[in-house]
Tab-separated table of C-alpha atoms and ligand atoms in Angstrom:
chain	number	residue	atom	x	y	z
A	1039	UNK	CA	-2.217	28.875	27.630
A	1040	UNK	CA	-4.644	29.651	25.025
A	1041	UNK	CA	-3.328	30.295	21.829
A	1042	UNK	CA	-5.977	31.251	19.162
A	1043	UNK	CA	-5.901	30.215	16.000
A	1044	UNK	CA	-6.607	33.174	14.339
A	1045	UNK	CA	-2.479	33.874	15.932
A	1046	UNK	CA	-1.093	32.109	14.431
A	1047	UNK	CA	0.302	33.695	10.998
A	1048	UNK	CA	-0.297	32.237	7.915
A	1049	UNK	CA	2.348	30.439	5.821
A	1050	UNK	CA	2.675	33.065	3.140
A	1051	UNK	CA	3.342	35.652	5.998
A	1052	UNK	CA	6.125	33.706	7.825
A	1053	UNK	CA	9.635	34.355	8.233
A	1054	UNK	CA	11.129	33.944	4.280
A	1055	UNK	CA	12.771	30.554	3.490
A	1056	UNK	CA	16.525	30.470	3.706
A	1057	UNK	CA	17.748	28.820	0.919
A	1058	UNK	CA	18.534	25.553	2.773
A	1059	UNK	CA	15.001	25.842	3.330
A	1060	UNK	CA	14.333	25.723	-0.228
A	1061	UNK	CA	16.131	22.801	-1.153
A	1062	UNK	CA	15.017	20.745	1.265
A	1063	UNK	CA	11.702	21.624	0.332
A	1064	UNK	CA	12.445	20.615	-2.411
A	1065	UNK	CA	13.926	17.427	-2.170
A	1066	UNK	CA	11.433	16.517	0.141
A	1067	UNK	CA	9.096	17.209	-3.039
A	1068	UNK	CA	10.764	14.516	-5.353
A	1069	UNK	CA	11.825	11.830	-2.308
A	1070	UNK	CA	8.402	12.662	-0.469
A	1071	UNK	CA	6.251	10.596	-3.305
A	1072	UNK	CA	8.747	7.458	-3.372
A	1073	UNK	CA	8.238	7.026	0.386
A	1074	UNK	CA	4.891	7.874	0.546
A	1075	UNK	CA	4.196	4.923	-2.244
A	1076	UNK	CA	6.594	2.640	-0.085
A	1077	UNK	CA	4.219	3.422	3.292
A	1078	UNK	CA	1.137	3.371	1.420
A	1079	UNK	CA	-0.273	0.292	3.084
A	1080	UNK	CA	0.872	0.852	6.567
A	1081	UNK	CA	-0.608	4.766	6.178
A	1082	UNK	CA	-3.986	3.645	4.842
A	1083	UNK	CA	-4.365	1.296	7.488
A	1084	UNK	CA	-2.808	3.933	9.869
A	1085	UNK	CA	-5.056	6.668	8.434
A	1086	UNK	CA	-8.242	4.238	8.509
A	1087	UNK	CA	-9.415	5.684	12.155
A	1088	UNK	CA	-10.104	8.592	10.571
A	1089	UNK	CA	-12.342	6.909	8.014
A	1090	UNK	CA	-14.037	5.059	10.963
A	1091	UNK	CA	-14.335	7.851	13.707
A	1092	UNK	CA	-17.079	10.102	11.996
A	1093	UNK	CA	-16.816	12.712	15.484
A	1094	UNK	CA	-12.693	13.876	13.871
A	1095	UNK	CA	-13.835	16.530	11.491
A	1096	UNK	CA	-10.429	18.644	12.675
A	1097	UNK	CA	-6.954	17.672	12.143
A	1098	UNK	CA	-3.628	18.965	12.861
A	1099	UNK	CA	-0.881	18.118	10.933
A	1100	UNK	CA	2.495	19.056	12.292
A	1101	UNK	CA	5.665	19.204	10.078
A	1102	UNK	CA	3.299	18.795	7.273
A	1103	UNK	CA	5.926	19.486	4.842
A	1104	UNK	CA	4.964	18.847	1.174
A	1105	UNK	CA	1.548	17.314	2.457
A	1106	UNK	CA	1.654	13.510	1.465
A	1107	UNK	CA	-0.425	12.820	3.931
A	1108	UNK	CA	-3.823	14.704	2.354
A	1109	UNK	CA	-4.984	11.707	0.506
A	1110	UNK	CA	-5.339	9.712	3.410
A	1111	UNK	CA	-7.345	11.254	5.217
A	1112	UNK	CA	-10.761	10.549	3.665
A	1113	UNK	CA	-14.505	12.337	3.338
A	1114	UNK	CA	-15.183	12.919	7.307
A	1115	UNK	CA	-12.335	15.666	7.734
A	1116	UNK	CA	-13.342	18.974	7.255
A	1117	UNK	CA	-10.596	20.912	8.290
A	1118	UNK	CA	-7.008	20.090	8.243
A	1119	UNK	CA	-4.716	22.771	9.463
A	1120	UNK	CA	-1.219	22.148	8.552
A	1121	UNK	CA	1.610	23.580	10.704
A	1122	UNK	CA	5.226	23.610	9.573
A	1123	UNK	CA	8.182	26.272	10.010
A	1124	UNK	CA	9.601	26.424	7.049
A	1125	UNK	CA	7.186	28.085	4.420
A	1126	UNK	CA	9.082	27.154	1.205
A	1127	UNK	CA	6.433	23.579	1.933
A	1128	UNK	CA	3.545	25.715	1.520
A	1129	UNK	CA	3.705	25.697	-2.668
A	1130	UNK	CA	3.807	22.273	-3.136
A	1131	UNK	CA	1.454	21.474	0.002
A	1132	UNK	CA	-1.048	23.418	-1.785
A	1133	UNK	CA	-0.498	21.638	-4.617
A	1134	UNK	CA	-1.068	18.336	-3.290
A	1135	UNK	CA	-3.929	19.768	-1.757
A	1136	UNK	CA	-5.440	20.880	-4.977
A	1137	UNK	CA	-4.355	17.590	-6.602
A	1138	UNK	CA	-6.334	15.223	-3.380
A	1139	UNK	CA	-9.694	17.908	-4.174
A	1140	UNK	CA	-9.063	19.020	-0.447
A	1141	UNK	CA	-7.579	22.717	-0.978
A	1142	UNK	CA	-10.567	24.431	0.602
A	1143	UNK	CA	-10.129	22.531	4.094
A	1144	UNK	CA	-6.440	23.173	4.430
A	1145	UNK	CA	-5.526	25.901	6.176
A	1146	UNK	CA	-1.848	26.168	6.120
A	1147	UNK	CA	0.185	28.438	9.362
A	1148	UNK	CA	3.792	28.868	10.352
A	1149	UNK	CA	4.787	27.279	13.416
A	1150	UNK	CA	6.872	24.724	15.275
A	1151	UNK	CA	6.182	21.338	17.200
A	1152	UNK	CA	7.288	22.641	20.557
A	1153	UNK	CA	4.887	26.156	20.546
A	1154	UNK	CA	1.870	25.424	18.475
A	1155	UNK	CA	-0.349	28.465	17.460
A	1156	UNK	CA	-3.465	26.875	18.000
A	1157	UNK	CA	-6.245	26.723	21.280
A	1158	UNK	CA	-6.167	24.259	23.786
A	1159	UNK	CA	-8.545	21.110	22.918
A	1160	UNK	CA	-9.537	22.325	19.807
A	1161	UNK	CA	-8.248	19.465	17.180
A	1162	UNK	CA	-9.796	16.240	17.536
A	1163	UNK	CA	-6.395	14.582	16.123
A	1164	UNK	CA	-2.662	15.776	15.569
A	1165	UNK	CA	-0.881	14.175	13.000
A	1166	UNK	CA	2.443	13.854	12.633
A	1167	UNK	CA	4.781	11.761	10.287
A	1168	UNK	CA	9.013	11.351	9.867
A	1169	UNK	CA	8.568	14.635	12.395
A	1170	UNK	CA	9.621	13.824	15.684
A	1171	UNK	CA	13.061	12.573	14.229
A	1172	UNK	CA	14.035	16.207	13.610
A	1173	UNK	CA	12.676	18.079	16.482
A	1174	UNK	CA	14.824	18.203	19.263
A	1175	UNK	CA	12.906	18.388	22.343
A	1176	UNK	CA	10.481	15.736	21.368
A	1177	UNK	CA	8.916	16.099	25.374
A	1178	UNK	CA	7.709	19.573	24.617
A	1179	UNK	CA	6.377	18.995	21.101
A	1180	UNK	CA	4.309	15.964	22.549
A	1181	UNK	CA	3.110	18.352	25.838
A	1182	UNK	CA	1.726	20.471	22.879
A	1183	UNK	CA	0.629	17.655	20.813
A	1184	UNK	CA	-1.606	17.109	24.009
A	1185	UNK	CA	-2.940	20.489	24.414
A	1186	UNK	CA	-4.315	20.972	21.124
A	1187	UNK	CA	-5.937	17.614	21.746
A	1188	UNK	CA	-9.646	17.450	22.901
A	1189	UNK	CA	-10.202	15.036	25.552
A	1190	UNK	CA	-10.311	11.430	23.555
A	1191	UNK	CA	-8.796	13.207	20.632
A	1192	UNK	CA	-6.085	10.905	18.553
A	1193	UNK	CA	-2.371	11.501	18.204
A	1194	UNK	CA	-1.575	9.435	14.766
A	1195	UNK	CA	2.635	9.241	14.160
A	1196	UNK	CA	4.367	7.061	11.949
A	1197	UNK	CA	8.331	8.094	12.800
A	1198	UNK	CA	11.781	6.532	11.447
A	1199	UNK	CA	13.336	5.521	14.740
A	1200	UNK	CA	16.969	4.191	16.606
A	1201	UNK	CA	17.422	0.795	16.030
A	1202	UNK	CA	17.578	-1.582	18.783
A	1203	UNK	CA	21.066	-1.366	20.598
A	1204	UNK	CA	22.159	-4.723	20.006
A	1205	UNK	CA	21.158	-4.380	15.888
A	1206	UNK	CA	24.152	-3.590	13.981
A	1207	UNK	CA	22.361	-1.098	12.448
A	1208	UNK	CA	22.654	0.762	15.430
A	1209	UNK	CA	26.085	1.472	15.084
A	1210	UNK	CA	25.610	2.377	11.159
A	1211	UNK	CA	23.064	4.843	12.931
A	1212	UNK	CA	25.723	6.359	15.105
A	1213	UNK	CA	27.922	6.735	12.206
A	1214	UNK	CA	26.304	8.165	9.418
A	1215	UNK	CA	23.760	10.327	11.797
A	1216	UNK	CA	26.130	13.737	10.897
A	1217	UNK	CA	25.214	12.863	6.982
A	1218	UNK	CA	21.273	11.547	7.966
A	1219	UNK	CA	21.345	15.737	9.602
A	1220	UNK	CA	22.822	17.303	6.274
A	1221	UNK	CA	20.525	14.821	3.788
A	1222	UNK	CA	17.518	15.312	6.304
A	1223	UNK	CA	17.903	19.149	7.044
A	1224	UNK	CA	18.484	18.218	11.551
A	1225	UNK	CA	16.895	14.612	11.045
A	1226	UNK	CA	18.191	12.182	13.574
A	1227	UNK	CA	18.297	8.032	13.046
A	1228	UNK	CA	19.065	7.509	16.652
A	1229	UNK	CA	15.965	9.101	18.322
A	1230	UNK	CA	14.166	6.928	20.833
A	1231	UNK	CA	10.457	8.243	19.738
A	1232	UNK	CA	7.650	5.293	20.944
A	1233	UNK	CA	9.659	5.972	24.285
A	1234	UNK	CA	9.136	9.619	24.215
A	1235	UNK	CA	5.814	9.271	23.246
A	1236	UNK	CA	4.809	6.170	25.760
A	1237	UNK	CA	5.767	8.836	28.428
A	1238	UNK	CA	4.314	11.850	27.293
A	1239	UNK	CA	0.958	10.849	29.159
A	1240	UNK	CA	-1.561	9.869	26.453
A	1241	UNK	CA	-4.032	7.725	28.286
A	1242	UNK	CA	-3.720	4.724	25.675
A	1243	UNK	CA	-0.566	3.908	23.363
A	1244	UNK	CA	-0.885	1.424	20.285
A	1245	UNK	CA	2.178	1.109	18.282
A	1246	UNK	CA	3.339	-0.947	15.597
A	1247	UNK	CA	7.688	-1.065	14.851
A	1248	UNK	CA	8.117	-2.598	11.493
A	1249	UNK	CA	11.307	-2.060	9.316
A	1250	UNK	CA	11.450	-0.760	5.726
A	1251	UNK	CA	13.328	-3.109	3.388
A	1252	UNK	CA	16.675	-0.642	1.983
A	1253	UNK	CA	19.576	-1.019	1.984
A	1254	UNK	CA	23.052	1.052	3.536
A	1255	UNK	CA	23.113	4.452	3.569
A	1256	UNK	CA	19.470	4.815	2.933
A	1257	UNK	CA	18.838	1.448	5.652
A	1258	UNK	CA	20.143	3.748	8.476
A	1259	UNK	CA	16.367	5.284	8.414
A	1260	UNK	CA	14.582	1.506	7.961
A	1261	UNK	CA	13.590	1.003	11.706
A	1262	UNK	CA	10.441	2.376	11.910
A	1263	UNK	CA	7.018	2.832	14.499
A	1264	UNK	CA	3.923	3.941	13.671
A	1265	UNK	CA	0.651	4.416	15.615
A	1266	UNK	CA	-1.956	5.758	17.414
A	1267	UNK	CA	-2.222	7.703	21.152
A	1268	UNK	CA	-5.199	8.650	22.916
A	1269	UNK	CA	-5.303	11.947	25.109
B	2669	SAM	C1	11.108	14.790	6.732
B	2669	SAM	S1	9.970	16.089	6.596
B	2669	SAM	C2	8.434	15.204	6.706
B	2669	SAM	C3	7.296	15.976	6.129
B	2669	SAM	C4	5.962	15.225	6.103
B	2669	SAM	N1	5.410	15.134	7.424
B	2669	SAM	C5	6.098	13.870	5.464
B	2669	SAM	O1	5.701	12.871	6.062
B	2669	SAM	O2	6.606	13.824	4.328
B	2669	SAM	C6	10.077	16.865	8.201
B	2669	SAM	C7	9.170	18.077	8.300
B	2669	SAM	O3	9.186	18.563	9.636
B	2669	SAM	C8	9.324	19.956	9.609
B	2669	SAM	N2	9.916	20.391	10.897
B	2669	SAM	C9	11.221	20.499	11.223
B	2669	SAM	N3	11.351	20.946	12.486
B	2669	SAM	C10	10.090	21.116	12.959
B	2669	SAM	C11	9.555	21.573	14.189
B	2669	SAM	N4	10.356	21.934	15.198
B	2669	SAM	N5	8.230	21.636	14.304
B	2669	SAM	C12	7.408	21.258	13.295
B	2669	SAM	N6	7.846	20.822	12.122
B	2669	SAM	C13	9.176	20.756	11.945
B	2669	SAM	C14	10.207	20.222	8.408
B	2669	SAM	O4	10.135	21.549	7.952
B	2669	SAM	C15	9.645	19.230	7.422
B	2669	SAM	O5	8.563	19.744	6.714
């Protein structure tokens, strides 16, 4: 179903922020820069097929949040359209856009995983990062991460994910995964998301699981996978 871009509404003209909204906007805002330093590595080296595949000059970013992703993404992209629903993001994504020199190629709209307000084949890679952990019906968000793909376009995800059932952790995941939905604003630690993404029909799947090193509460979000897809 095509779904113009031009449809989709900006952020600015979005339904307003609730005030949970807000604060987990802006949380996200003071947290977002610890992670991102912690993932630096793995999201350079993650980002790097950007850097090498001169034909992605459009990227969708979904969930794009507070936008710590903009200063990976290097000199070849010339259009990054960020999608995310809640619009109290868009100040401080703007403001990391201004801060990476890339404000004139984002183009920021209101919109969710699952219903993306963009044409069919017309990014050449969706992006999304510590997303799929909140979104409930990851199947449908991946069907539309696959639309919006061209043919040979590249689905790049780096997601906090369930541990392994027989990891204690797993159970510390069961546990505390009522507080992980306050703290994270619906996050989930027990989502099974290379699963849900190995069988959402992407011709090629390369993943990577690797754990980051915290410790309990915060370890209940260590498990992690990130990666690449190929429509
Ligand atoms: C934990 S934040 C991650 C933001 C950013 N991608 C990052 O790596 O820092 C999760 C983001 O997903 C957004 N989000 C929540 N539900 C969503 C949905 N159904 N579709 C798209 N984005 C969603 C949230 O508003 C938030 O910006």
């Amino acid at each position: 179903m095509p779904h113009p871009e031009g449809q989709g509404k900006p952020c600015w003209s979005g339904q307003a922020p609730t005030l949970g909204d807000r604060l987990f906007a802006w949380f996200m805002s003071q947290c977002g820069p610890k992670v991102t330093w912690r993932l630096k590595g793995r999201k350079q080296a993650l980002f790097e097929r950007l850097h090498r595949d001169h034909g992605i000059k459009t990227v969708v970013e979904v969930g794009m949040g507070t936008a710590p992703n903009l200063e990976f993404y290097g000199p070849f992209v010339d259009k990054v359209i960020g999608i995310d629903p809640n619009t109290a993001m868009a100040a401080y994504a703007l403001r990391a856009a201004e801060a990476a020199g890339v404000a004139s190629k984002l183009r920021l709209l209101t919109g969710r995983a699952q219903a993306l307000p963009l044409d069919d084949a017309s990014a050449d890679a969706v992006v999304m990062t510590h997303v799929l952990c909140t979104v409930k019906d990851q199947a449908a968000a991946l069907v539309e991460a696959r639309r919006v793909l061209r043919p040979g376009g590249l689905f790049i995800f780096l997601e906090h994910v369930a541990a392994d059932p027989g990891d204690r952790l797993a159970r510390w995941q069961r546990w505390l995964d009522p507080a992980v939905g306050v703290v994270g604003h619906g996050c989930s630690a027990t989502r099974h998301t290379l699963e849900a993404i190995q069988a959402a029909g992407f011709s090629a799947v390369q993943a990577e699981r690797f754990r980051l090193d915290l410790w309990l509460p915060a370890a209940v979000v260590a498990p992690h996978v990130a990666g690449v897809a190929v429509r």
